[in-house]
Coordinates of C-alpha atoms (C1' of nucleotides) in Angstrom, one line a residue:
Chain A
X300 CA 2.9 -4.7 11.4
X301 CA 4.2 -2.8 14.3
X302 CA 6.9 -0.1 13.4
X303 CA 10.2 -1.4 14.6
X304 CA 11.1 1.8 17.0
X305 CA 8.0 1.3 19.0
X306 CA 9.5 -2.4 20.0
X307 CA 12.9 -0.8 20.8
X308 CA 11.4 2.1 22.6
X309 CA 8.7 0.8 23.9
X310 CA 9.1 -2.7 24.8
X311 CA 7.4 -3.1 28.0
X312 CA 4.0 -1.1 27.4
X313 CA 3.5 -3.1 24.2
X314 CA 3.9 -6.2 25.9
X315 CA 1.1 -5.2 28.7
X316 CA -1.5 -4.1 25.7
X317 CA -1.0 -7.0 24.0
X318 CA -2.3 -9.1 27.1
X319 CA -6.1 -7.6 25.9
X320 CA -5.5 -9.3 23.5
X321 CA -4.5 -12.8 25.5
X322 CA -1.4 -12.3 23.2
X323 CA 2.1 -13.0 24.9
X324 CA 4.3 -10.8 23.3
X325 CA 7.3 -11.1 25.7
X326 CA 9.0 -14.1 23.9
X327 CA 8.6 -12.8 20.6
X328 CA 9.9 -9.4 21.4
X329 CA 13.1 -10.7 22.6
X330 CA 13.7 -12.1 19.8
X331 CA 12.7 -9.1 17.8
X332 CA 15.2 -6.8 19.8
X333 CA 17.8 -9.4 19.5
X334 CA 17.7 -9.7 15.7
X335 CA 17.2 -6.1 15.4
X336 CA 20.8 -5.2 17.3
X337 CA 22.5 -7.2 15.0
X338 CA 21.0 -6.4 12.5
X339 CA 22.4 -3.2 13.1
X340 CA 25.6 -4.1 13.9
X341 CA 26.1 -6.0 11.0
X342 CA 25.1 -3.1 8.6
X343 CA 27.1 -0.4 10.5
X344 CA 30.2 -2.3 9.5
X345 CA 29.2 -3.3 6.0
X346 CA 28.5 0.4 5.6
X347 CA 31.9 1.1 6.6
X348 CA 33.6 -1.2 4.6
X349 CA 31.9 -0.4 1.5
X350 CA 32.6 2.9 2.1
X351 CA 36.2 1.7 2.3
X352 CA 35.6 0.0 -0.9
X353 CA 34.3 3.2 -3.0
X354 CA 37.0 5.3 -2.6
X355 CA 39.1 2.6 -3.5
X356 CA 37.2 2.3 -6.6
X357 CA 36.8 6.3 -7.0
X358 CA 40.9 6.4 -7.0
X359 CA 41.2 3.8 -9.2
X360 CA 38.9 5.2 -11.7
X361 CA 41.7 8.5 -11.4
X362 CA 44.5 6.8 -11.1
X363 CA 43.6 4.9 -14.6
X364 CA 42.7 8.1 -16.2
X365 CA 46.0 9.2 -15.1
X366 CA 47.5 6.6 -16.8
X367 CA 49.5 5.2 -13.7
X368 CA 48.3 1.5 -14.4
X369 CA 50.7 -0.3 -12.0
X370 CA 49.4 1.8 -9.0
X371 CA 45.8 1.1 -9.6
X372 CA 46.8 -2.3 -10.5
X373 CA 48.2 -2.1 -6.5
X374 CA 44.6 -0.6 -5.3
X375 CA 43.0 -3.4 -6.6
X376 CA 44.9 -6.0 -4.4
X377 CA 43.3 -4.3 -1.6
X378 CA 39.9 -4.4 -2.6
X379 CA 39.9 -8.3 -2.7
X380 CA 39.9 -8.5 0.7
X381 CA 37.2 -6.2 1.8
X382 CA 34.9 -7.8 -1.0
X383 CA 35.1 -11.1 0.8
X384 CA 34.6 -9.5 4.1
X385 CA 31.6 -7.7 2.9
X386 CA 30.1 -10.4 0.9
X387 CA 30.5 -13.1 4.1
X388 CA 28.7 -10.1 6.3
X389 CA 25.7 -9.0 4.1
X390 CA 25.0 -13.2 3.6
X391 CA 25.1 -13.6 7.3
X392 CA 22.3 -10.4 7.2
X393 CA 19.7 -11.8 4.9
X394 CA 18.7 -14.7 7.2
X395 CA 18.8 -12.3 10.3
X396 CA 16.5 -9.7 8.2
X397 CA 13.7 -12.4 7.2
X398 CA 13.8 -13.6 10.9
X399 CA 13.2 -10.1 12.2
X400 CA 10.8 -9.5 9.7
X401 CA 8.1 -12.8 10.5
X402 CA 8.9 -12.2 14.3
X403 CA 7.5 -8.6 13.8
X404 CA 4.6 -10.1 11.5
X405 CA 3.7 -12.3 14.5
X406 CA 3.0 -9.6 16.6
X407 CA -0.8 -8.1 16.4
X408 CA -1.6 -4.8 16.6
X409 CA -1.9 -3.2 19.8
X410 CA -5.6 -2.8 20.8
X411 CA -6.8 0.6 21.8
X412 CA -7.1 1.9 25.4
X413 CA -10.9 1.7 25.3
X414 CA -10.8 -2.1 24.4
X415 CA -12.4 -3.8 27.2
X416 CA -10.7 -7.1 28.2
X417 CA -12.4 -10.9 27.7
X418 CA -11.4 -14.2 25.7
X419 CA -15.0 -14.5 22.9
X420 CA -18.2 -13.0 22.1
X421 CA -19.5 -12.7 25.2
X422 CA -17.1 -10.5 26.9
X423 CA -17.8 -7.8 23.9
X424 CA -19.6 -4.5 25.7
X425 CA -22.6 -3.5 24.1
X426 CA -22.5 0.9 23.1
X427 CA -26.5 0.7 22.6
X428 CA -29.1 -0.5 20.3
X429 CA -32.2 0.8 18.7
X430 CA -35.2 -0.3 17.8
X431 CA -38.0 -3.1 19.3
X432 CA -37.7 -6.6 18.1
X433 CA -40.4 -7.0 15.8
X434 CA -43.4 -9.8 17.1
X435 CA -44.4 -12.1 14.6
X436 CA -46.3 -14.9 14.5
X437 CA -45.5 -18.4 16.1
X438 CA -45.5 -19.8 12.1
X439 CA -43.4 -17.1 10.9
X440 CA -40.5 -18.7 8.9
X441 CA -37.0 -18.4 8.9
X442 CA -35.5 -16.5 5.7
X443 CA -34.5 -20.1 4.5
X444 CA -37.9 -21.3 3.8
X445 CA -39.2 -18.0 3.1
X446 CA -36.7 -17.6 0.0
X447 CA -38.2 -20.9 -1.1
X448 CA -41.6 -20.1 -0.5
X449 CA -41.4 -16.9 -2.8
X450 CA -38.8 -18.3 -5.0
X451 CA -36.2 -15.5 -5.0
X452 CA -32.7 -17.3 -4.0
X453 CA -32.0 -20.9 -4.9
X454 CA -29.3 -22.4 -3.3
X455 CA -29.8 -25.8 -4.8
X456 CA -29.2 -24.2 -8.4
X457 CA -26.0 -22.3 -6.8
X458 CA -24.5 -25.9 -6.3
X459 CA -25.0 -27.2 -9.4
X460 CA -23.5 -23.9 -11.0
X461 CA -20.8 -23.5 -8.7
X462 CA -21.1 -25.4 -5.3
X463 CA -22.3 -24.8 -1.4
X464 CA -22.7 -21.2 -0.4
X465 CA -22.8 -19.8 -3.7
X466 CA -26.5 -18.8 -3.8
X467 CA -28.7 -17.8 -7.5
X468 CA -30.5 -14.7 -7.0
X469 CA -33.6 -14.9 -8.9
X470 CA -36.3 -12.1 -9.6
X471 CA -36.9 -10.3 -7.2
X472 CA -34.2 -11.7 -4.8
X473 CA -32.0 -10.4 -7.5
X474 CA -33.4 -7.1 -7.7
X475 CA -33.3 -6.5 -3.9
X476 CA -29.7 -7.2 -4.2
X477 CA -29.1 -4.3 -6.5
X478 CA -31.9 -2.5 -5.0
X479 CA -29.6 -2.6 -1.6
X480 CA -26.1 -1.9 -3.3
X481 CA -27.6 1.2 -4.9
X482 CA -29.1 2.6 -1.6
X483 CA -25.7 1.8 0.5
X484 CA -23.9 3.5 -2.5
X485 CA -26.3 6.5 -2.9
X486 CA -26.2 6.9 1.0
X487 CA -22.3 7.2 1.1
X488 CA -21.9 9.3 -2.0
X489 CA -24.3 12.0 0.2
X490 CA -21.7 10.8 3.2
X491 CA -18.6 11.8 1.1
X492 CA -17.3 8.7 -0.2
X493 CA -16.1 8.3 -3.4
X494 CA -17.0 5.4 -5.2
X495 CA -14.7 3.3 -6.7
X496 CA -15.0 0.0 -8.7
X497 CA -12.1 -1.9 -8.2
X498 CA -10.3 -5.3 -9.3
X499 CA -11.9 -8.1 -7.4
X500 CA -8.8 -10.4 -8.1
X501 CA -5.6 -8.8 -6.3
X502 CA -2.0 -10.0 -6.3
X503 CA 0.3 -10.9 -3.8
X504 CA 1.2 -7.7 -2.8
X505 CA -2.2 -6.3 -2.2
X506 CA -2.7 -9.4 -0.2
X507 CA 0.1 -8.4 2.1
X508 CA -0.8 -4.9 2.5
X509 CA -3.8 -5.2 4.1
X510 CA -2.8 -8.3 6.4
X511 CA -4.5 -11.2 4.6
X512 CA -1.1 -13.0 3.8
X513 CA 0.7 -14.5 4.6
X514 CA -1.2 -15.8 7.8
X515 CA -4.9 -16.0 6.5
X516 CA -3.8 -17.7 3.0
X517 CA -6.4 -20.3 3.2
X518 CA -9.3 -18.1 3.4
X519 CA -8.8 -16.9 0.3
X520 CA -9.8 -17.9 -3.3
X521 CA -6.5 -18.6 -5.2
X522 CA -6.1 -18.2 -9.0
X523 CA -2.8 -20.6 -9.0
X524 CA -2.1 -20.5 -12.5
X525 CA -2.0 -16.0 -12.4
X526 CA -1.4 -16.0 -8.3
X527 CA -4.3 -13.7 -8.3
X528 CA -6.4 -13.8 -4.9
X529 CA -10.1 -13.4 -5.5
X530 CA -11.0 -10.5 -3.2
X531 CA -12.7 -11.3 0.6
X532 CA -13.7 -7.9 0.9
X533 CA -13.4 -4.7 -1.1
X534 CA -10.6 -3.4 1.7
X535 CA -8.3 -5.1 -0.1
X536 CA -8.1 -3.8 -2.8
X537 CA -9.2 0.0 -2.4
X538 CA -7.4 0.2 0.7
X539 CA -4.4 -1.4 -1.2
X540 CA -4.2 2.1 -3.4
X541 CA -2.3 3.9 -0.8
X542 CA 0.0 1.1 -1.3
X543 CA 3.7 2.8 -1.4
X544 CA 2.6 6.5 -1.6
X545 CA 3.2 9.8 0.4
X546 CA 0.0 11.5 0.9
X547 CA -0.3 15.6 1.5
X548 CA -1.4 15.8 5.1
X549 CA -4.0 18.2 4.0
X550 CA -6.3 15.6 1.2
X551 CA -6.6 13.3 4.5
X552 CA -8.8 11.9 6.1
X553 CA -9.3 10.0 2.2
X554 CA -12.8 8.7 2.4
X555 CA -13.7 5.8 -0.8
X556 CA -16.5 3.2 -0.4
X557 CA -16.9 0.3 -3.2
X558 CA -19.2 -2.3 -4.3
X559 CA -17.6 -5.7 -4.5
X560 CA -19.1 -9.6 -4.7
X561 CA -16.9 -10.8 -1.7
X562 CA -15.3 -14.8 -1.6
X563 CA -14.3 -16.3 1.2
X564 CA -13.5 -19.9 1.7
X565 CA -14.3 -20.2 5.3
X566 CA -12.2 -22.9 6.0
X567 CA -13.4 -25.3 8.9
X568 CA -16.1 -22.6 10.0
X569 CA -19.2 -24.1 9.0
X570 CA -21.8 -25.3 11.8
X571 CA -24.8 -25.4 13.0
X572 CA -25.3 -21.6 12.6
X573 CA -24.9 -20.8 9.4
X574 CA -27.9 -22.1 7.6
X575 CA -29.0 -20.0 4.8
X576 CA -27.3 -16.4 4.4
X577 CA -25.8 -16.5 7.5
X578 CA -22.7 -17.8 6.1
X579 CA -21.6 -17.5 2.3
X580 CA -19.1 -18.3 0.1
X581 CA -20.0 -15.7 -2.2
X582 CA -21.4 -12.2 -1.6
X583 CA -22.0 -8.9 -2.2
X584 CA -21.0 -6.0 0.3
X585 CA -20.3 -2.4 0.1
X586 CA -17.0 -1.0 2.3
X587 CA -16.1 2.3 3.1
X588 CA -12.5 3.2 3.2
X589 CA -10.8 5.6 5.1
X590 CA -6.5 7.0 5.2
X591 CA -6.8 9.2 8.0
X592 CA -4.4 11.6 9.7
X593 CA -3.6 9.9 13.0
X594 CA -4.9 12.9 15.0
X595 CA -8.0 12.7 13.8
X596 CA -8.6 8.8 12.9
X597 CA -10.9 8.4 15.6
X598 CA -13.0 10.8 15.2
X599 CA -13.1 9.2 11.6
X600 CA -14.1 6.0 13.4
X601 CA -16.6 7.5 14.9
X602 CA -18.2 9.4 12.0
X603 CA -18.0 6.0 9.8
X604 CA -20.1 4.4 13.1
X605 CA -22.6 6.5 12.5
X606 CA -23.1 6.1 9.1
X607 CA -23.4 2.3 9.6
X608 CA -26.1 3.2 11.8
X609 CA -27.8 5.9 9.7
X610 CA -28.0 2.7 7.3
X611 CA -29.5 0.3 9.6
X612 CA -31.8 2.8 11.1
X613 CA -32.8 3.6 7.2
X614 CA -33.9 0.0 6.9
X615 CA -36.1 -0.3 10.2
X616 CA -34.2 -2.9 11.2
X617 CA -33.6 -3.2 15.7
X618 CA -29.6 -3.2 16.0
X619 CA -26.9 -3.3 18.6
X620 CA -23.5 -2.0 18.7
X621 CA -20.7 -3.6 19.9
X622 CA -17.2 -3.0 21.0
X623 CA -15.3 -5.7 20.7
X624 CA -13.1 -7.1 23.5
X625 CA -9.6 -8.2 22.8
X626 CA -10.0 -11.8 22.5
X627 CA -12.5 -11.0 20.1
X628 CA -10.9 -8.5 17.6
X629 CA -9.0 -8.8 14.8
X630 CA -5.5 -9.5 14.6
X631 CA -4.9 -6.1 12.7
X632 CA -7.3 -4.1 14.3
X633 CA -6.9 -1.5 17.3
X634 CA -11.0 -0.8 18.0
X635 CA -13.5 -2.9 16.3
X636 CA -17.6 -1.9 16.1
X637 CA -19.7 -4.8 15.5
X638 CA -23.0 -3.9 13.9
X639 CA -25.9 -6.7 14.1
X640 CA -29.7 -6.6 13.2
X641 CA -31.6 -8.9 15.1
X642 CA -33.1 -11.5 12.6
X643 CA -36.9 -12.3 14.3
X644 CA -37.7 -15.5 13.0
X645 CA -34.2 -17.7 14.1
X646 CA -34.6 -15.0 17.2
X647 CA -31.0 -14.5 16.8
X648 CA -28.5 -11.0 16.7
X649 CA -26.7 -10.9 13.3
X650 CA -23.1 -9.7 12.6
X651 CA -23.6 -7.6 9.0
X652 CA -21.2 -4.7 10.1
X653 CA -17.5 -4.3 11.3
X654 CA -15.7 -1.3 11.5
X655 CA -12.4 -0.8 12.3
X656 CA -9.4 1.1 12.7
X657 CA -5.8 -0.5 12.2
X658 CA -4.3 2.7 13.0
X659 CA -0.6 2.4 11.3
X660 CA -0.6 -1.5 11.8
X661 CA -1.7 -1.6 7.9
X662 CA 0.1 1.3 6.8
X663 CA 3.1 0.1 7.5
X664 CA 2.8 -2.7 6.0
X665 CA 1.7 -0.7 2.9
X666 CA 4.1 1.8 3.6
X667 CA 1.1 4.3 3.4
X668 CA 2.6 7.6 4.5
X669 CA 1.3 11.2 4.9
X670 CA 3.7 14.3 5.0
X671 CA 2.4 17.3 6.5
X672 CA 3.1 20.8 4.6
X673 CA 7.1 22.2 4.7
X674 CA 8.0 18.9 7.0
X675 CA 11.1 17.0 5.7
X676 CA 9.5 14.0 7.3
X677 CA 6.9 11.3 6.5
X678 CA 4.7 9.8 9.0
X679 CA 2.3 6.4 8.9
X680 CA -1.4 7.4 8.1
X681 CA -4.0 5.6 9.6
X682 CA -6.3 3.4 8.0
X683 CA -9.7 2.3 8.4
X684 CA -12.8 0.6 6.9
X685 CA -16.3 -0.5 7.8
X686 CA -18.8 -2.5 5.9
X687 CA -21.8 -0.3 5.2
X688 CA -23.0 -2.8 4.9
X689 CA -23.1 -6.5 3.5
X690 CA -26.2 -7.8 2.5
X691 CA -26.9 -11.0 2.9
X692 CA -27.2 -11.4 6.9
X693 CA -29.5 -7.9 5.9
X694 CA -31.3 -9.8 3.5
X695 CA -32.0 -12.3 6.2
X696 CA -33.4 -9.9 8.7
X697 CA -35.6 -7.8 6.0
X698 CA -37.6 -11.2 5.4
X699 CA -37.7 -12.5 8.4
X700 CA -38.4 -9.3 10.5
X701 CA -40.9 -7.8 7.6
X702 CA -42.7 -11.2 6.9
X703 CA -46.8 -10.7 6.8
X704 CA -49.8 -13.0 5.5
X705 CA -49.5 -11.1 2.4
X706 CA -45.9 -10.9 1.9
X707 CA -42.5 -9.4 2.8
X708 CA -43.1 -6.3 3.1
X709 CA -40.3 -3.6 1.1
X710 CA -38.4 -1.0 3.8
X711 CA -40.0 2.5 2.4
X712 CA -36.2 3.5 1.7
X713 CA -35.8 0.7 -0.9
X714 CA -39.0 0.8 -2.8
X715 CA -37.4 3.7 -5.5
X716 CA -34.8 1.1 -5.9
X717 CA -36.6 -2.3 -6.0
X718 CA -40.0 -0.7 -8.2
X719 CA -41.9 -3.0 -5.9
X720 CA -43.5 -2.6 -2.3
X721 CA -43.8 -6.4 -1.8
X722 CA -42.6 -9.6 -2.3
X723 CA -45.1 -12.1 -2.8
Chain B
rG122 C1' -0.8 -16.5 -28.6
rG123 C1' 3.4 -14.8 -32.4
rA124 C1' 7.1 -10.7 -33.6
rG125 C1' 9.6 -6.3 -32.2
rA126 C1' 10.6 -2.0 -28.9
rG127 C1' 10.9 -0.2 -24.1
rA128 C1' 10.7 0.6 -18.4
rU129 C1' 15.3 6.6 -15.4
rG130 C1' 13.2 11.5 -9.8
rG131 C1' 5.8 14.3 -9.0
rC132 C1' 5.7 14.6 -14.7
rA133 C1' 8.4 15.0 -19.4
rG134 C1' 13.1 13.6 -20.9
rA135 C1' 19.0 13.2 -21.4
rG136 C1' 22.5 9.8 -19.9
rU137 C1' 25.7 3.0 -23.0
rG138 C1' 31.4 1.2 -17.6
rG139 C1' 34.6 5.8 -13.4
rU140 C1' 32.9 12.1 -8.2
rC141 C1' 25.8 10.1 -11.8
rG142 C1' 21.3 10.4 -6.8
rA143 C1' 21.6 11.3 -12.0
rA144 C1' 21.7 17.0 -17.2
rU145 C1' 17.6 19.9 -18.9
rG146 C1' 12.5 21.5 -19.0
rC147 C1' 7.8 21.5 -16.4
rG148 C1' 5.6 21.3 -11.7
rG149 C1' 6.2 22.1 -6.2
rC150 C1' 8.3 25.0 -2.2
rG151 C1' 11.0 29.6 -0.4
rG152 C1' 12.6 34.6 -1.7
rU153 C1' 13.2 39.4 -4.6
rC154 C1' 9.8 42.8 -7.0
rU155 C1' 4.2 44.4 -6.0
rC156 C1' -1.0 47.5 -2.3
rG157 C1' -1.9 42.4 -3.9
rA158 C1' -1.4 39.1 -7.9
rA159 C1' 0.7 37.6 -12.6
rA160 C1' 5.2 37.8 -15.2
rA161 C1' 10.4 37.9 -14.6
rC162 C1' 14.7 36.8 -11.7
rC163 C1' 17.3 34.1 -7.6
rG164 C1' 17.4 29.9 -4.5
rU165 C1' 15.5 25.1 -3.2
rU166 C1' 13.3 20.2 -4.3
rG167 C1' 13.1 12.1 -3.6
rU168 C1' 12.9 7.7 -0.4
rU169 C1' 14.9 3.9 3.0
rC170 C1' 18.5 2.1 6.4
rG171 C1' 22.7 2.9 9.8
rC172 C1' 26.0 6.0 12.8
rC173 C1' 26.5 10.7 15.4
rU174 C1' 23.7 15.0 17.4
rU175 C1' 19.8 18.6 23.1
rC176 C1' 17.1 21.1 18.6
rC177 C1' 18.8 22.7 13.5
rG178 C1' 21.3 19.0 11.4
rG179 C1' 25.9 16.2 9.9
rC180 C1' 28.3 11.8 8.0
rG181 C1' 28.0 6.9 5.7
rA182 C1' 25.3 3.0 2.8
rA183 C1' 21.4 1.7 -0.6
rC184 C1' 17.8 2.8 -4.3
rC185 C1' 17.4 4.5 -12.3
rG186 C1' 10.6 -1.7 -13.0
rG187 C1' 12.0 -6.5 -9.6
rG188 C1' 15.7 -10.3 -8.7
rG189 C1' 20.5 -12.4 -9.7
rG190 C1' 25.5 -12.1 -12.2
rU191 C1' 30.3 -9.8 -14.5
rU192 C1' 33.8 -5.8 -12.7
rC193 C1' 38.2 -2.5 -8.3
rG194 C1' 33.8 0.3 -10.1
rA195 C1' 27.1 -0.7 -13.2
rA196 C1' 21.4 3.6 -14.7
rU197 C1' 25.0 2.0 -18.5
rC198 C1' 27.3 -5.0 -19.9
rC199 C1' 25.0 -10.3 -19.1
rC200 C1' 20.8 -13.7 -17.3
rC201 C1' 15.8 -14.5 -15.4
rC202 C1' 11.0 -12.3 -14.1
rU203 C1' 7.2 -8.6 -14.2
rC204 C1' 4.9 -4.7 -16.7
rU205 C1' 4.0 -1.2 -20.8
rC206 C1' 3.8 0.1 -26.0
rU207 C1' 3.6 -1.2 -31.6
rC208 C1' 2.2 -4.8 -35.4
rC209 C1' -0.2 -9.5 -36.4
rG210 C1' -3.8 -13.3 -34.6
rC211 C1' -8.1 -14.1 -31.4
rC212 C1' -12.1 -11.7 -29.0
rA213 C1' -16.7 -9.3 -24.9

RNA sequence: GGAGAGAUGGCAGAGUGGUCGAAUGCGGCGGUCUCGAAAACCGUUGUUCGCCUUCCGGCGAACCGGGGGUUCGAAUCCCCCUCUCUCCGCCA
């Protein structure tokens, strides 16, 4: 949410950024401003009058104690009056305040100067990659038949349990998922990140904080009967911590990573790309969460990019990194690195990292603020978060990529986790 | 799930209709003292919105779990919701 005084100050320049993002503001912004004068106009004089209206009250709290009854009898005449007035006022404000407030949530966040322009995928500018795309044989198998092959996921058994896209881990496919969420975890601890194991269902609240409602409702697993939202990523809740607190400038930047299964319903996205792992229902990721003081935020961007890559580069696996243009990027976001690992066999790149800073689009919404030593006033932090990373599009590559006669070959990194060097 | 009790400032804890944004203690911050520190003493100490102000700030409104109501006036009375605690039941 962007901070009311930046629409009334700067009206114009927010409009112009927001075209990176093929977002006309102009309309909306009117109407902001609009609401927002009379808004104010309409409190200044309910201020007043209730003003009016407690020292009324004050001198007829003295006047009774005074015992001159038929004088504050007379006071209270005039109060009658200015209730009405007051009343009719502050009910024509709560309709004006709800208005302002979903005209402001309409607006996305204002993309950072380095965002390069473009309307999808292809306009996204590449920062550099690493690593030679592995050759393997013309009857090398996608990860799909491979996982059938060696008998470590079963989808089919996920859809009797639950449904589509809620995959059965088995054996050693199970292992290597808790090899990989022990190695991201390990790697962040030595990075500084605390780890936190937080709720996987959040309310309401939490699901406003971070920007998932009330817009992106349907993407999210509902308990109806508790209005708990199953979790789409652990950003929700660990970022929703700083929910409605005042920091001390000098704990920031915060740094927290956690291990959470993810759900996401993925509405109307299925197609023909998203065979396999490439598109879940259900799975497991680790996040890394930052507050950050909003001098320094990108520099916190930047050290959480390299992480990401320190991970990637752990697992062997070629990668590119990606700036994302403004038609691309998130509605909350202001810079956006997109991480993928090229996935040999369906000779395709693979999104498995995003990270992100939402500067104080988030924070406001949480109402995440930061004071800095002896100041009277608080400020919006900055918040970010990356995955680091999520495994299953990683998954896909490590079999794909490390497929031999023998086997899938184990990254070196992963064998103290997994106990095994091969999967065959 | 049943019965009861409760929710007050960073924390503890008073306050049951009238200058109560709220006593007191602790903590925090500033100062005196000290070479320095501790102790002691003095002072200070929330948030949001609006109006005014060149800065410092000033004035007004709102906030005592959340929402509604009664009243000239609500932390205090009434209703609804949420949460916490105690006992019972169930249970990984």
């Amino acid at each position: 949410m962007l901070a009311i005084n930046l629409i009334r100050e700067k009206k114009e320049f927010i409009i112009e950024r927001l075209k990176v993002k093929n977002f006309d503001a102009e309309e909306i912004i009117n109407k902001v401003l609009l609401l927002d004068s009379s808004r104010r106009e309409i409190q200044s004089k309910t201020d007043m009058m209730q003003g009016e209206m407690n020292l009324i009250s004050k001198e007829i709290g003295s006047l009774i104690k005074d015992g001159k009854r038929d004088e504050a009898e007379a006071a209270k005449q005039k109060t009658y009056g200015l209730k009405e007035e007051i009343k009719i006022l502050s009910e024509k404000l709560i309709p004006i305040d709800n208005d302002l407030k979903s005209e402001i949530l309409r607006l996305p966040n204002l993309p950072h100067e380095s965002v390069p322009l473009g309307h999808g995928a292809d306009d996204n500018i590449e920062v550099r990659h690493r690593g030679n795309k592995p050759q393997i044989p013309d009857n090398s198998l996608p990860h799909w038949d491979l996982i059938k092959k060696y008998d470590i996921i079963d989808f089919e058994l996920g859809i009797k349990l639950t449904g589509a896209g809620f995959p059965v881990y088995k054996g050693k496919g199970a292992k290597l998922q808790r090899a990989l969420i022990s190695f991201f975890l390990d790697e962040g601890e030595k990075a500084g990140y605390q780890e936190v194991l937080p709720p996987i269902m959040v309310n309401e609240d939490s699901g406003f904080g971070t920007g998932q409602l009330p817009d992106k409702e349907g993407q999210m697993y509902h308990a109806t009967l508790d209005n708990f939202y199953l979790v789409p990523t652990a950003e929700v809740p660990v970022t929703n911590i700083y929910r409605d607190v005042i920091l001390n400038a000098d704990i920031l930047p915060i740094k927290n990573m956690a291990y959470t299964p993810c759900f996401r319903r993925e509405a109307g996205s299925w197609g023909a790309h998203v065979r396999g792992l490439n598109r879940l229902h259900q799975f497991d990721k680790v996040e890394i969460v930052r507050i950050a003081h909003p001098d320094h935020s990108y520099e916190s961007l930047e050290e959480m990019v390299k992480h990401v890559e320190g991970l990637v580069v752990k697992l062997d696996l070629p990668y590119r990194i990606l700036r994302l243009c403004g038609g691309d990027m998130s509605f909350t976001s202001a810079l956006t690195y997109d991480f993928e690992v090229w996935s040999a066999a369906q000779k395709r790149w693979l999104e498995v990292s995003s990270v992100s800073n939402f500067e104080s689009f988030q924070a406001n919404r949480l109402k995440c603020r930061f004071k800095e030593k002896g100041d009277k006033q608080t400020r919006l932090a900055h918040t970010l978060n990356g995955s680091a990373l999520a495994l299953p599009r990683i998954v896909a590559a490590l079999l794909e990529n490390n497929q031999t006669e023998a086997g899938i070959k184990i990254p070196k990194v992963l064998i103290p986790y997994t106990g095994f060097e091969m999967i065959s």
